[in-house]
mmCIF file of C-alpha atoms in Angstrom:
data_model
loop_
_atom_site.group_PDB
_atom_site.id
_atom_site.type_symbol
_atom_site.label_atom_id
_atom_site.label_comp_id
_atom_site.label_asym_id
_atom_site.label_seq_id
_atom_site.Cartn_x
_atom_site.Cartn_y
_atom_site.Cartn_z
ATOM 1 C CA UNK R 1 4.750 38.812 -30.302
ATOM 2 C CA UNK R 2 1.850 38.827 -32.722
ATOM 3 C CA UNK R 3 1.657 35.543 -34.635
ATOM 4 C CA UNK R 4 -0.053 34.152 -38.038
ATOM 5 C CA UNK R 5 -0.327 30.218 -37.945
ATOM 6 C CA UNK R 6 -2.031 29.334 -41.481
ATOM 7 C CA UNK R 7 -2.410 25.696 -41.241
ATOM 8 C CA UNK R 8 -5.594 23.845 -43.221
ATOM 9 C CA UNK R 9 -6.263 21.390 -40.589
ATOM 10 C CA UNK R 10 -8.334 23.265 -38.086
ATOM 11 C CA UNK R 11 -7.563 20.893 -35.018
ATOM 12 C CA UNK R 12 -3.151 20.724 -35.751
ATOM 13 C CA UNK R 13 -4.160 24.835 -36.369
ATOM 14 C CA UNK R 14 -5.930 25.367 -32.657
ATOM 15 C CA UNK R 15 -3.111 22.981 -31.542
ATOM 16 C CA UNK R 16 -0.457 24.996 -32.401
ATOM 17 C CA UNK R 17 -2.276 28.507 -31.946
ATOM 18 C CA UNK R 18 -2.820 27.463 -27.691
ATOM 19 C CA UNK R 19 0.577 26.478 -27.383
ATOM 20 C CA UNK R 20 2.124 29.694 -29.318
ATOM 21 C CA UNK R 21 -0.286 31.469 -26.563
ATOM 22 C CA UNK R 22 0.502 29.641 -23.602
ATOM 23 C CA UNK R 23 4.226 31.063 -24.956
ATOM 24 C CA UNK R 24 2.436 34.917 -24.154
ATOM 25 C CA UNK R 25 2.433 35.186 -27.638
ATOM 26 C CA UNK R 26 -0.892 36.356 -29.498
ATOM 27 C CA UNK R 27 -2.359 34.590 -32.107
ATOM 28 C CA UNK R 28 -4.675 34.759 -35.183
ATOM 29 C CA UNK R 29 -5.719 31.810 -37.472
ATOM 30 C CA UNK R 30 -6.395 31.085 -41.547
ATOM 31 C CA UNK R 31 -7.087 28.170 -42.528
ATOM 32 C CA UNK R 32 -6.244 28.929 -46.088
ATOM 33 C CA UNK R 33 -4.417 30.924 -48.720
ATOM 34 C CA UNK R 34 -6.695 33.805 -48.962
ATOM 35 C CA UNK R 35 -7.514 34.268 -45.241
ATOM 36 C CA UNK R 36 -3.670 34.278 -44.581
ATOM 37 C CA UNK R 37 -3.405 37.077 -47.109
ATOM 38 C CA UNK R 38 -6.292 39.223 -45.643
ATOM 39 C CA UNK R 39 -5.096 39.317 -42.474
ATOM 40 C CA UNK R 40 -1.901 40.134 -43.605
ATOM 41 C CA UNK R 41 -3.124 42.977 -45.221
ATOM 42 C CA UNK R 42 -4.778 44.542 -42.143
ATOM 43 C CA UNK R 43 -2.390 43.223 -39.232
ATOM 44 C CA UNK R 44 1.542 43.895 -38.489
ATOM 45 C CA UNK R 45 3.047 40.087 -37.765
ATOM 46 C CA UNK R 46 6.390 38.947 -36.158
ATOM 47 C CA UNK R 47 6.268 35.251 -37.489
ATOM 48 C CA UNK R 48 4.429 33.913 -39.805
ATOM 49 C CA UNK R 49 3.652 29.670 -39.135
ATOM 50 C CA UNK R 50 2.800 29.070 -42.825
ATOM 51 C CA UNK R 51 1.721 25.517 -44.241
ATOM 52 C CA UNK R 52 3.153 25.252 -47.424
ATOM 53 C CA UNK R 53 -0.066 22.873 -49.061
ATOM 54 C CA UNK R 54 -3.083 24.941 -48.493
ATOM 55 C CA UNK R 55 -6.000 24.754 -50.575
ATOM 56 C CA UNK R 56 -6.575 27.623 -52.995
ATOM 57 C CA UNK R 57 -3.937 29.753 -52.839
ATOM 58 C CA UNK R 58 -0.693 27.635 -51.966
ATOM 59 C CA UNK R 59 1.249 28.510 -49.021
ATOM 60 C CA UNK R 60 4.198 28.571 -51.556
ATOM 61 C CA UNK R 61 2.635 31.890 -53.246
ATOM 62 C CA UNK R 62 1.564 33.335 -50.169
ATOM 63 C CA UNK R 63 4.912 33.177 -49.100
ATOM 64 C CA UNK R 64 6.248 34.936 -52.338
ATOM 65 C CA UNK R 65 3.752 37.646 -51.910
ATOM 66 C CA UNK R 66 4.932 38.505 -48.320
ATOM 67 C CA UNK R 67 8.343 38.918 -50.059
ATOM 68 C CA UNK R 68 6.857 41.082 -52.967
ATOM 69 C CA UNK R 69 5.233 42.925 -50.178
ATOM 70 C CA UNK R 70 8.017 43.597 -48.361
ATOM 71 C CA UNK R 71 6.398 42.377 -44.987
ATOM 72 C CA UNK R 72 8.950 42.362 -42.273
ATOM 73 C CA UNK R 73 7.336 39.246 -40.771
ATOM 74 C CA UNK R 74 9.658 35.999 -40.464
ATOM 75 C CA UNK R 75 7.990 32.854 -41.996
ATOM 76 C CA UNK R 76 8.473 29.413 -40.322
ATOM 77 C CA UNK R 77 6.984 26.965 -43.255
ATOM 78 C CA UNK R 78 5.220 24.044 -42.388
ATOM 79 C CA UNK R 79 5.500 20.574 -44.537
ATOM 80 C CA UNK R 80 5.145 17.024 -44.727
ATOM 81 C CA UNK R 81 7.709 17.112 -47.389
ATOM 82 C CA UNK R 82 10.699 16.166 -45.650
ATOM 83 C CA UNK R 83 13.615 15.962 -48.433
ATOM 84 C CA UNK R 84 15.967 18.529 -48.767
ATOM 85 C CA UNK R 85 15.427 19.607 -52.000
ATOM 86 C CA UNK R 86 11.901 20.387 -50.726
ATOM 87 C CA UNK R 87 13.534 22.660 -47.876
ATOM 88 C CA UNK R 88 15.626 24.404 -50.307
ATOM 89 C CA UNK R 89 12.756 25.311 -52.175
ATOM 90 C CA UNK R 90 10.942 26.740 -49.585
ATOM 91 C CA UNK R 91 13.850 28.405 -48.301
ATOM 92 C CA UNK R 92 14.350 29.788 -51.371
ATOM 93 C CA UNK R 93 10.639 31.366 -51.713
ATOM 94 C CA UNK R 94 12.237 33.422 -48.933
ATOM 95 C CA UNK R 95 10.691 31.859 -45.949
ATOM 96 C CA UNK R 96 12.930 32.323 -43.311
ATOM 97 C CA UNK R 97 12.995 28.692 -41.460
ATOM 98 C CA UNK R 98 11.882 25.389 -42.396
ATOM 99 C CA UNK R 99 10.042 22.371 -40.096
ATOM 100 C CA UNK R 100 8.694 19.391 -41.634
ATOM 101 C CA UNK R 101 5.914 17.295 -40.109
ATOM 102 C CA UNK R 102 5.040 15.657 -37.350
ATOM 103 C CA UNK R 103 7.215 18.038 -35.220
ATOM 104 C CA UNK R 104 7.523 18.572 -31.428
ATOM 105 C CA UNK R 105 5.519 22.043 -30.428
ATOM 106 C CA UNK R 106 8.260 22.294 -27.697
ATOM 107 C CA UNK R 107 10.485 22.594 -30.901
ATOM 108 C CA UNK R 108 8.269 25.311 -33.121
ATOM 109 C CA UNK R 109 7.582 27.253 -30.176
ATOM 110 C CA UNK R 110 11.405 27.730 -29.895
ATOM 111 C CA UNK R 111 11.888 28.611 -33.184
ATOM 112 C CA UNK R 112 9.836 31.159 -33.439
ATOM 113 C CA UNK R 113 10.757 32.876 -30.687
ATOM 114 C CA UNK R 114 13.873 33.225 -32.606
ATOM 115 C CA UNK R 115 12.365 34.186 -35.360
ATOM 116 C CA UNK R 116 10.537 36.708 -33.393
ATOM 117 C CA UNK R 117 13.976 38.072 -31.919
ATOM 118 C CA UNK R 118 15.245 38.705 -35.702
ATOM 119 C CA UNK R 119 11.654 40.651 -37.071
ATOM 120 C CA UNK R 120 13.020 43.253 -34.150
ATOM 121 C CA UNK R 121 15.907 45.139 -32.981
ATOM 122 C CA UNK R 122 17.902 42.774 -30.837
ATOM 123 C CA UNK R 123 16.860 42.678 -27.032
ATOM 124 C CA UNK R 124 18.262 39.849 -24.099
ATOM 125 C CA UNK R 125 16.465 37.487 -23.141
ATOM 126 C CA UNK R 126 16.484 38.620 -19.738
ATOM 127 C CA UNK R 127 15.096 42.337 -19.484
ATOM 128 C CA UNK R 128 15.800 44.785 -16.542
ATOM 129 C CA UNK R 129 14.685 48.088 -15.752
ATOM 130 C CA UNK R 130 13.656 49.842 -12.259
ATOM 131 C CA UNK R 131 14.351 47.432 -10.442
ATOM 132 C CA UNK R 132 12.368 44.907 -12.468
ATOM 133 C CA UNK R 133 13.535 41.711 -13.647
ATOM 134 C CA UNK R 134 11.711 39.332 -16.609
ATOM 135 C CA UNK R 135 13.032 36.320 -17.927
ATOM 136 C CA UNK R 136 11.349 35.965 -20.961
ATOM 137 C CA UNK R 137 12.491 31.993 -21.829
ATOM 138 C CA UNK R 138 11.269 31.341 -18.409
ATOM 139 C CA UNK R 139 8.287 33.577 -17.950
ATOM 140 C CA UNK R 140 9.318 34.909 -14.316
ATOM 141 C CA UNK R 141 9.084 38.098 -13.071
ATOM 142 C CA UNK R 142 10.749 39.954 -10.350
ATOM 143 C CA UNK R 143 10.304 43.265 -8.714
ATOM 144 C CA UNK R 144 13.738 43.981 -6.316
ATOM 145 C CA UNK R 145 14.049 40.342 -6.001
ATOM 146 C CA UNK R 146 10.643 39.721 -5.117
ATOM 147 C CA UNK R 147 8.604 36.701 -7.567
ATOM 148 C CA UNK R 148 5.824 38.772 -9.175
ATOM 149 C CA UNK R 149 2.924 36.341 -10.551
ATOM 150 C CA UNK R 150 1.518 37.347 -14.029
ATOM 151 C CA UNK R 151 -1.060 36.370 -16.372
ATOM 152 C CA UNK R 152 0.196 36.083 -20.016
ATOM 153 C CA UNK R 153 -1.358 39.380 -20.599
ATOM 154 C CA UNK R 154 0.297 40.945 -18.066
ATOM 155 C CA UNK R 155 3.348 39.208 -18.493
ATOM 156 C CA UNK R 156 3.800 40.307 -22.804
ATOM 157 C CA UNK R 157 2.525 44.119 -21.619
ATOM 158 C CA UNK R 158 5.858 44.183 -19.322
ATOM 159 C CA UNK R 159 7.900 42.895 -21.951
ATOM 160 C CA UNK R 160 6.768 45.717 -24.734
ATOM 161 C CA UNK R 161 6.861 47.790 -21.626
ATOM 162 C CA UNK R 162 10.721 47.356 -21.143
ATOM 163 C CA UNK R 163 12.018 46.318 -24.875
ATOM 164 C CA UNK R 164 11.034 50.394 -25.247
ATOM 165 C CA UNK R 165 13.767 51.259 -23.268
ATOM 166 C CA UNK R 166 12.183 54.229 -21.622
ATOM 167 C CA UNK R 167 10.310 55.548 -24.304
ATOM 168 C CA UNK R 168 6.569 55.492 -24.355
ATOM 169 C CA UNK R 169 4.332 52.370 -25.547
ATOM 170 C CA UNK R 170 0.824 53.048 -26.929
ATOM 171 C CA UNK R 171 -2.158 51.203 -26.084
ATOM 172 C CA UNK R 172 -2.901 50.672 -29.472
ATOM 173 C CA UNK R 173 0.600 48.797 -29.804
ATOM 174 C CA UNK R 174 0.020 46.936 -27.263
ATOM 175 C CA UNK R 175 -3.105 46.158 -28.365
ATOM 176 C CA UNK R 176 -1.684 45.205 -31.837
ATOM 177 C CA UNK R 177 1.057 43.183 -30.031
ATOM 178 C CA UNK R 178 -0.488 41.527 -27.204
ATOM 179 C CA UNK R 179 -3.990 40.742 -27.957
ATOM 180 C CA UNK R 180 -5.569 39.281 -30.872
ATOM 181 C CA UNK R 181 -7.717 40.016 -33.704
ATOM 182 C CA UNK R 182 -10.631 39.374 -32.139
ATOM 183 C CA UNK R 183 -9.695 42.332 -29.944
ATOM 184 C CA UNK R 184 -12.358 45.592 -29.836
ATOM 185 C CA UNK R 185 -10.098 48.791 -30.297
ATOM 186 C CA UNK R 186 -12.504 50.537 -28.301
ATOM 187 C CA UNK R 187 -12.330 48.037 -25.328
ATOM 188 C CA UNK R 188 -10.976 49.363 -22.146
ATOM 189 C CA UNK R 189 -8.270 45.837 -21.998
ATOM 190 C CA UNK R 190 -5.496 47.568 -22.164
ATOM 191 C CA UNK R 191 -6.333 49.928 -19.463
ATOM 192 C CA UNK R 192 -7.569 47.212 -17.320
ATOM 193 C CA UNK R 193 -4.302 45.134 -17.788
ATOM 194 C CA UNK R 194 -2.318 48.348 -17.229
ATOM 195 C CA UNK R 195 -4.059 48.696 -13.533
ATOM 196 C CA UNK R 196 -3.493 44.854 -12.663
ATOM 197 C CA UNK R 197 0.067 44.768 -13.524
ATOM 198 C CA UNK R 198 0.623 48.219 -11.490
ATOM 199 C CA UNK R 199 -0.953 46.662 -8.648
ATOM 200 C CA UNK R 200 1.328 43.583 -9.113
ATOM 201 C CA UNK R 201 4.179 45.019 -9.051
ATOM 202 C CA UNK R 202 3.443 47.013 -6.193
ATOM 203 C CA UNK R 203 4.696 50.407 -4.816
ATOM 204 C CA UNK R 204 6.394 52.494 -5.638
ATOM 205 C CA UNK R 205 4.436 52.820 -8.436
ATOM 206 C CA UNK R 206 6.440 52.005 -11.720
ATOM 207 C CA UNK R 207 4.402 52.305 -14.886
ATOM 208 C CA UNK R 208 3.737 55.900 -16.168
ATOM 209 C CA UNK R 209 1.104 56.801 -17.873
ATOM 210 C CA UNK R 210 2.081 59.508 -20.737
ATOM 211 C CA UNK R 211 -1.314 61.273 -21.639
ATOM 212 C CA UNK R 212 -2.457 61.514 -25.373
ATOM 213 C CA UNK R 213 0.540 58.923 -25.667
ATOM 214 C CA UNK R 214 0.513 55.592 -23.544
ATOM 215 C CA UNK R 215 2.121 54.042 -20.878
ATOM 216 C CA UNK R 216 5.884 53.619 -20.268
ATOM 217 C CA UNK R 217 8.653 52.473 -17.337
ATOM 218 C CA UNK R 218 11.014 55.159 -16.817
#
């Protein structure tokens, strides 16, 4: 999943962003109001990790923009407010869940995978297709029964790969979806990644590649 952590305090932010991509999951920061709104303009999200007191613009109105918006990311607000008439109003702003601080990363991590699962069409957690099996809570992968070792890259490329069903992937979703913002759109990554996880998984070859389209697992 692509995620947005906007959290003021850069070392809680970096924190939070390593273990969101140690989940496979890729990650941009803000560190405020306005830098969470930029890249919102320019970048497609899953979940949103949103602190509600940022300086500037307040987490609270970039939360109520998203909804004016009509972004289909799910927000997770962040607060050291921990009385329930403070959840209910961030709730009601239209974030989507609520987790008050200090909290457990074992804990956020799991919630937004879930709300990852709801900003898309329903999938199992554990995908299957030719012959290929991927746990996604437990980041294993199998080719007929056989462990396959992945790098997170690899790893969230055979998940997009499979959640399509069939159909075709393009390399500039994946890019969207699996790398970062830091990522060059001209960079051969996703071509490179392609070729590893191919040679992972071993023959017969299972990853098409659809030219003038992208790649997909028939």
């Amino acid at each position: 999943m692509r995620v947005l952590v906007v959290e003021d305090e850069p070392i809680l932010a970096d924190a939070i962003a390593e273990w969101l991509r140690e989940e496979t999951h890729a990650v941009d920061v803000a560190h405020d109001g306005e830098g969470a709104l930029e890249r919102l303009s320019v970048n497609d999200y899953d979940v949103v990790v949103l602190d509600r007191n940022l300086p500037g613009i307040a987490g609270d109105e970039v939360c109520g923009r998203m909804v004016e918006a009509g972004a289909a990311a799910r927000v997770l607000m962040l607060t050291a407010a921990a009385e329930v008439t403070d959840r209910v109003a961030g709730l009601s702003l239209g974030a989507d869940d609520y987790l008050t601080k200090p909290f457990a990363f074992v804990e956020l991590a799991a919630r937004v995978r879930s709300l990852g699962r709801r900003s898309r069409p329903p999938t199992p957690p554990v995908l299957r297709r030719a012959g290929i099996t991927l746990d996604t809570n437990r980041h294993e992968a199998f080719r007929d029964g056989r462990y396959v070792p992945l790098s997170k890259k690899e790893f969230a490329i055979l998940a997009e790969l499979l959640r399509a069903d069939g159909a075709p992937v393009s390399a500039e979703f994946l890019l969207e979806k699996v790398w970062d913002e830091h990522a060059d759109p001209f960079t051969p990554a996703v071509r490179l990644a392609i070729l590893k996880l191919r040679r992972k998984l071993g023959d017969p070859p299972v990853v098409e590649t659809v030219t003038a389209v992208g790649y997909r697992i028939p």
